[in-house]
Short mmCIF file of C-alpha atoms in Angstrom, two decimals:
data_model
loop_
_atom_site.label_atom_id
_atom_site.label_comp_id
_atom_site.label_asym_id
_atom_site.label_seq_id
_atom_site.Cartn_x
_atom_site.Cartn_y
_atom_site.Cartn_z
CA MET A 1 92.90 74.75 92.32
CA LYS A 2 94.63 76.60 95.82
CA PRO A 3 91.94 76.47 99.28
CA GLY A 4 90.30 80.00 98.69
CA VAL A 5 90.54 80.82 95.74
CA MET A 6 87.09 81.44 94.19
CA PRO A 7 86.83 79.76 90.71
CA LEU A 8 88.16 82.12 87.37
CA ARG A 9 84.47 83.81 86.03
CA GLY A 10 83.29 84.54 90.08
CA ALA A 11 87.34 86.10 90.44
CA ILE A 12 87.14 88.67 87.46
CA VAL A 13 83.78 89.70 88.38
CA VAL A 14 84.76 90.33 91.43
CA THR A 15 87.79 91.65 91.08
CA MET A 16 86.27 94.45 87.92
CA ALA A 17 83.70 95.04 90.34
CA VAL A 18 85.49 96.11 93.12
CA SER A 19 87.95 98.02 91.64
CA LEU A 20 85.57 100.02 89.45
CA VAL A 21 83.83 100.52 92.33
CA ALA A 22 87.03 102.10 94.19
CA GLY A 23 88.57 103.20 91.05
CA ALA A 24 85.34 106.00 90.60
CA ALA A 25 84.81 106.81 93.93
CA LEU A 26 89.61 107.67 94.12
CA ALA A 27 88.86 109.35 90.79
CA ARG A 28 85.42 111.93 92.87
CA GLY A 29 87.62 112.24 95.85
CA VAL A 30 85.66 110.22 98.50
CA PRO A 31 87.64 108.71 100.84
CA MET A 32 86.68 104.56 101.17
CA LEU A 33 84.32 104.89 103.73
CA GLN A 34 85.67 100.31 104.61
CA SER A 35 89.30 99.28 106.87
CA TYR A 36 91.54 98.78 104.56
CA ASP A 37 91.44 94.52 104.06
CA PRO A 38 94.92 93.38 103.56
CA MET A 39 94.32 89.97 102.84
CA PRO A 40 94.93 89.18 98.94
CA GLY A 41 93.41 87.22 96.65
CA PRO A 42 93.19 85.62 94.17
CA SER A 43 94.55 86.15 90.44
CA PRO A 44 92.07 87.58 87.27
CA TRP A 45 94.60 85.04 85.06
CA GLY A 46 93.57 81.94 87.06
CA PRO A 47 95.02 79.84 90.08
CA ASP A 48 98.17 79.01 88.80
CA ASP A 49 99.63 82.95 87.15
CA GLU A 50 102.92 84.49 88.64
CA ALA A 51 103.23 86.67 86.11
CA GLY A 52 100.46 89.24 87.20
CA ALA A 53 99.76 92.80 86.03
CA SER A 54 102.48 91.70 83.03
CA ASN A 55 100.04 89.65 80.94
CA THR A 56 98.09 93.02 79.84
CA GLN A 57 101.36 93.32 77.65
CA THR A 58 99.79 91.99 74.27
CA PRO A 59 100.47 92.53 71.02
CA ASP A 60 97.70 95.56 70.37
CA LYS A 61 100.13 97.38 73.88
CA VAL A 62 103.19 97.07 71.46
CA LEU A 63 101.44 97.64 68.55
CA GLU A 64 99.88 101.14 70.88
CA GLY A 65 103.37 102.27 72.33
CA LYS A 66 105.28 102.02 69.04
CA ARG A 67 103.02 104.59 67.56
CA LEU A 68 104.02 107.30 70.45
CA ILE A 69 107.69 106.89 68.77
CA LYS A 70 108.13 110.41 66.78
CA GLU A 71 111.79 111.38 66.96
CA GLY A 72 113.38 108.52 67.74
CA LYS A 73 114.76 109.76 70.94
CA VAL A 74 115.81 107.18 73.37
CA TYR A 75 116.48 107.73 77.04
CA ARG A 76 117.65 105.14 79.68
CA LEU A 77 116.53 105.53 82.88
CA GLY A 78 119.01 104.26 85.24
CA HIS A 79 121.54 104.78 86.75
CA VAL A 80 125.09 102.93 85.85
CA TYR A 81 125.56 100.53 88.36
CA GLU A 82 129.29 100.24 90.68
CA PRO A 83 131.38 99.86 93.42
CA GLY A 84 130.38 102.57 95.56
CA MET A 85 127.23 103.52 94.21
CA PRO A 86 124.53 103.76 97.15
CA THR A 87 122.97 101.53 98.43
CA PHE A 88 119.27 100.29 100.75
CA PRO A 89 120.99 100.01 104.10
CA GLY A 90 121.73 96.47 104.89
CA ASN A 91 122.64 95.16 101.38
CA GLN A 92 125.50 94.45 100.19
CA GLY A 93 126.66 96.75 97.88
CA LEU A 94 128.33 96.23 94.13
CA SER A 95 131.46 94.77 94.34
CA MET A 96 133.89 93.81 90.59
CA GLU A 97 136.83 91.83 90.62
CA ALA A 98 138.46 92.24 87.44
CA GLY A 99 139.77 87.78 85.87
CA PRO A 100 142.40 86.76 84.13
CA THR A 101 142.65 88.66 80.92
CA ALA A 102 143.79 85.96 78.89
CA VAL A 103 145.86 85.40 75.34
CA ILE A 104 144.70 83.87 72.38
CA GLN A 105 148.04 84.27 69.59
CA GLN A 106 147.29 88.15 69.16
CA GLN A 107 144.19 88.71 71.04
CA VAL A 108 143.64 89.18 74.93
CA THR A 109 140.03 88.72 76.25
CA ASN A 110 139.01 90.02 79.59
CA SER A 111 136.30 88.89 82.72
CA GLU A 112 135.14 89.92 85.76
CA VAL A 113 133.38 88.43 88.33
CA MET A 114 130.55 90.19 90.69
CA HIS A 115 129.40 90.09 93.72
CA GLY A 116 126.14 91.91 95.17
CA GLU A 117 121.92 91.78 95.63
CA PHE A 118 121.86 91.84 91.86
CA GLY A 119 118.37 91.71 92.48
CA GLN A 120 116.99 94.84 95.12
CA MET A 121 120.31 97.61 94.35
CA GLY A 122 120.68 100.29 92.21
CA THR A 123 117.76 100.87 89.30
CA GLU A 124 115.98 98.17 90.29
CA PHE A 125 112.21 96.08 89.61
CA ASP A 126 110.63 94.21 92.63
CA ALA A 127 108.83 90.98 91.28
CA LEU A 128 105.26 89.11 92.84
CA GLY A 129 107.22 87.65 95.55
CA HIS A 130 109.18 90.64 97.18
CA PHE A 131 106.28 91.28 99.57
CA GLY A 132 104.32 88.89 101.57
CA TYR A 133 101.29 88.85 104.24
CA ILE A 134 102.27 87.59 107.62
CA PRO A 135 97.71 87.15 108.84
CA PRO A 136 97.45 88.82 112.46
CA GLY A 137 98.01 85.10 114.73
CA SER A 138 101.14 84.19 113.43
CA THR A 139 104.38 85.39 113.59
CA ASP A 140 105.75 82.86 111.02
CA PRO A 141 106.97 83.30 107.47
CA ALA A 142 105.58 80.14 106.08
CA ASP A 143 102.49 81.64 106.92
CA ALA A 144 103.20 84.63 104.92
CA LEU A 145 100.13 85.47 101.44
CA PHE A 146 101.73 86.64 98.40
CA TYR A 147 100.68 87.89 95.43
CA ASN A 148 97.39 85.14 94.08
CA GLN A 149 97.11 83.19 98.05
CA PHE A 150 100.67 81.72 97.44
CA THR A 151 102.29 81.40 100.54
CA GLY A 152 105.42 81.01 102.17
CA ALA A 153 105.53 77.58 102.77
CA GLU A 154 104.97 76.78 98.99
CA ILE A 155 107.57 80.00 97.88
CA LEU A 156 110.42 80.20 100.42
CA THR A 157 113.83 78.10 99.76
CA GLU A 158 117.86 78.42 101.38
CA ASP A 159 117.72 78.74 96.88
CA GLY A 160 115.27 81.67 96.53
CA LEU A 161 111.94 81.34 95.37
CA ALA A 162 109.76 78.56 94.19
CA HIS A 163 107.15 80.76 92.83
CA LEU A 164 107.01 84.64 91.68
CA GLY A 165 110.48 85.23 90.69
CA VAL A 166 110.62 87.44 88.14
CA GLU A 167 112.14 84.49 85.46
CA HIS A 168 107.68 84.87 85.76
CA VAL A 169 107.84 88.28 84.60
CA LYS A 170 106.35 88.96 80.65
CA PRO A 171 108.78 91.84 78.69
CA LEU A 172 107.16 95.15 79.35
CA VAL A 173 106.59 96.16 75.64
CA THR A 174 104.06 99.04 76.22
CA ARG A 175 102.95 102.33 76.71
CA GLY A 176 104.59 104.63 79.41
CA VAL A 177 103.02 107.88 81.13
CA LEU A 178 104.47 109.89 83.15
CA LEU A 179 103.47 111.94 86.48
CA ASP A 180 105.70 115.27 86.64
CA VAL A 181 104.60 115.66 90.09
CA LYS A 182 107.56 118.43 90.95
CA ARG A 183 107.31 120.52 88.54
CA TYR A 184 102.69 120.36 88.54
CA ALA A 185 101.70 120.15 91.28
CA ASN A 186 105.07 121.29 93.81
CA GLY A 187 106.22 124.36 91.90
CA GLY A 188 109.09 122.88 90.38
CA GLN A 189 110.79 122.05 94.05
CA THR A 190 112.22 118.15 94.31
CA LEU A 191 109.04 117.14 96.94
CA ALA A 192 110.59 116.71 100.77
CA PHE A 193 111.20 113.23 102.38
CA GLY A 194 107.80 112.66 104.72
CA GLN A 195 105.82 114.57 101.62
CA GLU A 196 103.22 111.36 100.51
CA ILE A 197 101.90 112.52 97.03
CA THR A 198 98.26 112.78 96.92
CA LEU A 199 95.67 111.85 94.75
CA PRO A 200 94.44 115.56 94.15
CA MET A 201 98.18 115.90 93.76
CA VAL A 202 98.05 113.31 90.10
CA MET A 203 94.80 114.95 89.46
CA GLN A 204 96.36 118.52 89.10
CA THR A 205 99.55 117.17 87.49
CA LEU A 206 97.19 115.48 84.53
CA ARG A 207 95.79 118.63 84.32
CA ALA A 208 98.29 120.13 83.73
CA GLN A 209 99.96 117.97 81.35
CA LYS A 210 96.20 118.53 79.07
CA MET A 211 95.44 114.51 79.87
CA ASP A 212 92.70 113.25 83.11
CA ALA A 213 92.35 109.94 84.35
CA ARG A 214 90.93 108.02 81.04
CA ASP A 215 94.45 108.84 80.21
CA ILE A 216 95.94 106.36 82.73
CA GLY A 217 94.98 102.83 80.91
CA VAL A 218 95.56 98.80 80.74
CA GLY A 219 98.69 97.71 80.40
CA ASP A 220 100.48 100.77 81.10
CA VAL A 221 103.63 102.37 82.90
CA VAL A 222 103.36 104.13 85.05
CA LEU A 223 106.59 106.94 85.97
CA ILE A 224 106.42 109.41 88.75
CA PHE A 225 109.20 112.26 88.94
CA THR A 226 109.30 113.63 92.44
CA GLY A 227 112.50 114.97 92.35
CA TRP A 228 114.68 113.00 94.48
CA GLU A 229 117.18 111.38 90.87
CA GLU A 230 119.16 114.23 92.77
CA ASN A 231 119.72 113.08 95.68
CA TRP A 232 121.31 109.84 94.07
CA GLU A 233 124.88 111.61 94.08
CA LEU A 234 124.64 112.20 98.54
CA GLY A 235 124.82 108.12 98.96
CA THR A 236 123.24 106.07 101.25
CA GLU A 237 122.73 108.68 103.26
CA GLY A 238 120.99 110.77 101.65
CA TYR A 239 119.50 108.89 98.87
CA TYR A 240 117.81 106.11 101.31
CA THR A 241 118.47 107.37 104.91
CA GLN A 242 118.35 110.87 106.68
CA PRO A 243 120.05 111.86 109.82
CA GLY A 244 118.25 110.63 112.58
CA VAL A 245 114.76 109.50 110.92
CA GLY A 246 115.70 106.64 108.96
CA LEU A 247 114.34 106.01 105.89
CA ALA A 248 112.87 108.82 104.43
CA GLN A 249 111.38 110.04 100.71
CA PRO A 250 108.58 111.53 99.92
CA GLY A 251 106.37 109.00 97.71
CA ILE A 252 102.78 107.82 97.18
CA GLY A 253 100.56 105.89 100.00
CA LEU A 254 98.03 104.48 99.50
CA GLU A 255 95.26 106.45 98.04
CA VAL A 256 97.02 106.83 95.28
CA ALA A 257 97.89 103.20 94.65
CA LYS A 258 94.79 101.67 94.85
CA TRP A 259 93.89 104.09 91.94
CA LEU A 260 96.46 103.66 90.47
CA SER A 261 95.66 99.92 91.01
CA SER A 262 91.76 100.14 89.31
CA LYS A 263 92.97 101.92 85.86
CA GLY A 264 94.79 98.12 85.85
CA ILE A 265 98.28 100.07 84.97
CA ALA A 266 101.07 96.95 84.49
CA CYS A 267 104.08 98.63 86.43
CA VAL A 268 105.17 101.88 88.90
CA GLY A 269 107.80 103.65 88.71
CA SER A 270 109.91 106.19 90.15
CA ASP A 271 113.27 107.88 90.62
CA ASN A 272 112.77 107.39 94.98
CA PHE A 273 113.51 103.86 96.16
CA GLY A 274 110.84 102.80 96.88
CA ILE A 275 107.87 104.56 95.48
CA GLU A 276 106.20 104.90 98.49
CA VAL A 277 106.23 107.52 101.12
CA THR A 278 109.05 107.47 104.23
CA PRO A 279 108.64 107.59 106.42
CA PRO A 280 105.60 105.50 106.92
CA LYS A 281 102.47 106.44 108.05
CA PRO A 282 99.76 104.30 110.45
CA PRO A 283 100.06 101.61 109.42
CA VAL A 284 96.86 101.00 107.46
CA ALA A 285 96.54 97.67 108.45
CA PRO A 286 97.80 95.69 111.76
CA GLY A 287 100.77 95.50 110.89
CA VAL A 288 101.33 96.76 106.69
CA VAL A 289 103.45 99.47 107.52
CA PHE A 290 104.52 99.95 103.65
CA PRO A 291 100.55 99.87 102.07
CA VAL A 292 102.15 100.51 98.67
CA HIS A 293 104.08 97.75 98.10
CA HIS A 294 101.22 95.53 99.87
CA HIS A 295 98.99 96.92 97.22
CA LEU A 296 100.68 97.40 94.67
CA LEU A 297 103.04 93.65 94.76
CA VAL A 298 100.61 91.28 97.27
CA LYS A 299 96.59 92.77 96.69
CA SER A 300 97.03 93.64 92.92
CA GLY A 301 100.33 91.78 91.17
CA ILE A 302 101.60 95.42 89.47
CA PHE A 303 105.06 95.58 89.10
CA MET A 304 107.32 98.55 90.68
CA HIS A 305 110.43 100.24 89.59
CA GLU A 306 112.33 101.92 91.65
CA VAL A 307 115.71 104.16 91.89
CA MET A 308 114.77 105.77 88.17
CA VAL A 309 116.64 108.22 86.22
CA LEU A 310 113.31 110.80 85.03
CA SER A 311 114.67 113.80 85.26
CA GLU A 312 116.24 114.59 81.55
CA LEU A 313 112.43 112.93 80.52
CA ALA A 314 110.53 114.95 82.32
CA ALA A 315 112.61 118.32 81.39
CA ASP A 316 111.63 117.34 77.67
CA LEU A 317 108.73 116.38 77.75
CA ALA A 318 107.88 119.57 79.99
CA ALA A 319 109.65 121.77 76.74
CA GLU A 320 107.38 119.75 74.40
CA LEU A 321 104.76 120.63 75.96
CA GLN A 322 105.78 124.20 76.31
CA GLN A 323 106.75 124.75 72.33
CA HIS A 324 102.97 122.63 71.75
CA PRO A 325 100.44 124.66 73.94
CA HIS A 326 97.38 123.81 72.45
CA GLY A 327 98.45 120.80 70.11
CA HIS A 328 95.74 117.85 70.74
CA LYS A 329 97.82 115.18 71.85
CA SER A 330 99.83 115.11 75.67
CA PRO A 331 103.25 115.30 75.22
CA TYR A 332 103.68 112.59 78.32
CA GLU A 333 103.18 109.46 76.86
CA PHE A 334 105.58 107.23 75.22
CA PHE A 335 107.02 103.65 74.24
CA TYR A 336 107.96 101.96 77.04
CA VAL A 337 110.25 98.83 76.53
CA TYR A 338 111.72 97.08 79.95
CA SER A 339 112.37 93.33 80.46
CA PRO A 340 114.20 92.05 83.59
CA LEU A 341 116.23 89.98 83.66
CA PRO A 342 115.24 86.02 84.23
CA LEU A 343 116.85 85.16 86.88
CA ARG A 344 115.17 82.06 89.12
CA GLY A 345 113.65 82.42 91.63
CA ALA A 346 115.10 85.75 92.55
CA SER A 347 112.32 88.76 94.07
CA GLY A 348 113.54 91.37 91.71
CA SER A 349 115.54 92.27 88.78
CA PRO A 350 118.56 95.00 87.92
CA GLY A 351 118.13 96.39 84.33
CA ILE A 352 118.00 100.00 82.66
CA PRO A 353 113.87 100.52 81.24
CA LEU A 354 114.04 103.24 77.48
CA ALA A 355 111.82 105.41 76.92
CA ILE A 356 111.62 106.27 73.18
CA ARG A 357 109.63 109.26 71.75
#
């Protein structure tokens, strides 16, 4: 047992109690009175847990998602990987070289060599080792605390992450829910960079989709459509950055991140590049500039799927709701499937998730 880790039963009770209290307060729109504590606690799945919220992926979740397939239509929720595509500032772009063409009698075979930061480019999935927190009084990454109280000294190596790498993530095969914030909470307009998606906006979206807070549950994947994907074709400056501003996008803030974590979801995805509103708001705690990454990955073990393509799915779900406005079930749920590449020690993974309805 790592230092400071409470017994598992106590951890589960405390985690559930805090989640219930926080979830009830946030659902009522009541501000949380206490200041934000950035220190990560123990995992409810035990002191050795490295799978985080993917532990929620049970056979029952698979069957629940499977029952949502009515038409058999499959949506690829990600961009094509190609040289010259937009990249996060400072990251290597993707490059590809054709390998030698081999001739085997009357047949030929082709191959290629690719270079780039594959875990953190294009449509990508953040593993739990992607973000950590250095406590006040230190600037040493070795002192950082990660999910389940793993330390930087324990996980950081020259060969990648010794713990919390993406290879520990269990496949996400579950129920997905789309929140079309662009359509139902922003007048159909793409959200502006720096515009925060608030909890009232989420509730407004749910009501318009004939859903409520109870329709998001343990093990679900929640996708948020902002319209930001339309800027992908503009390149790095336009999608990731704005002139004179730097990193810039619409997204959720800590308020919504805390509410989503209280629901016990497995993953949050969006069509922007980092889920959370940017430029950052004032830090919620000293040094915590990106609170959504911190709260979801470090404190809650909830994964993040970024740079998604959601416009086709959003359009089809809206059309179905319009065709059946008095239906008993909301169309905004679907079967969701994604398994990250098990790249040992990687902080993330490429790969295209699928929605099936």
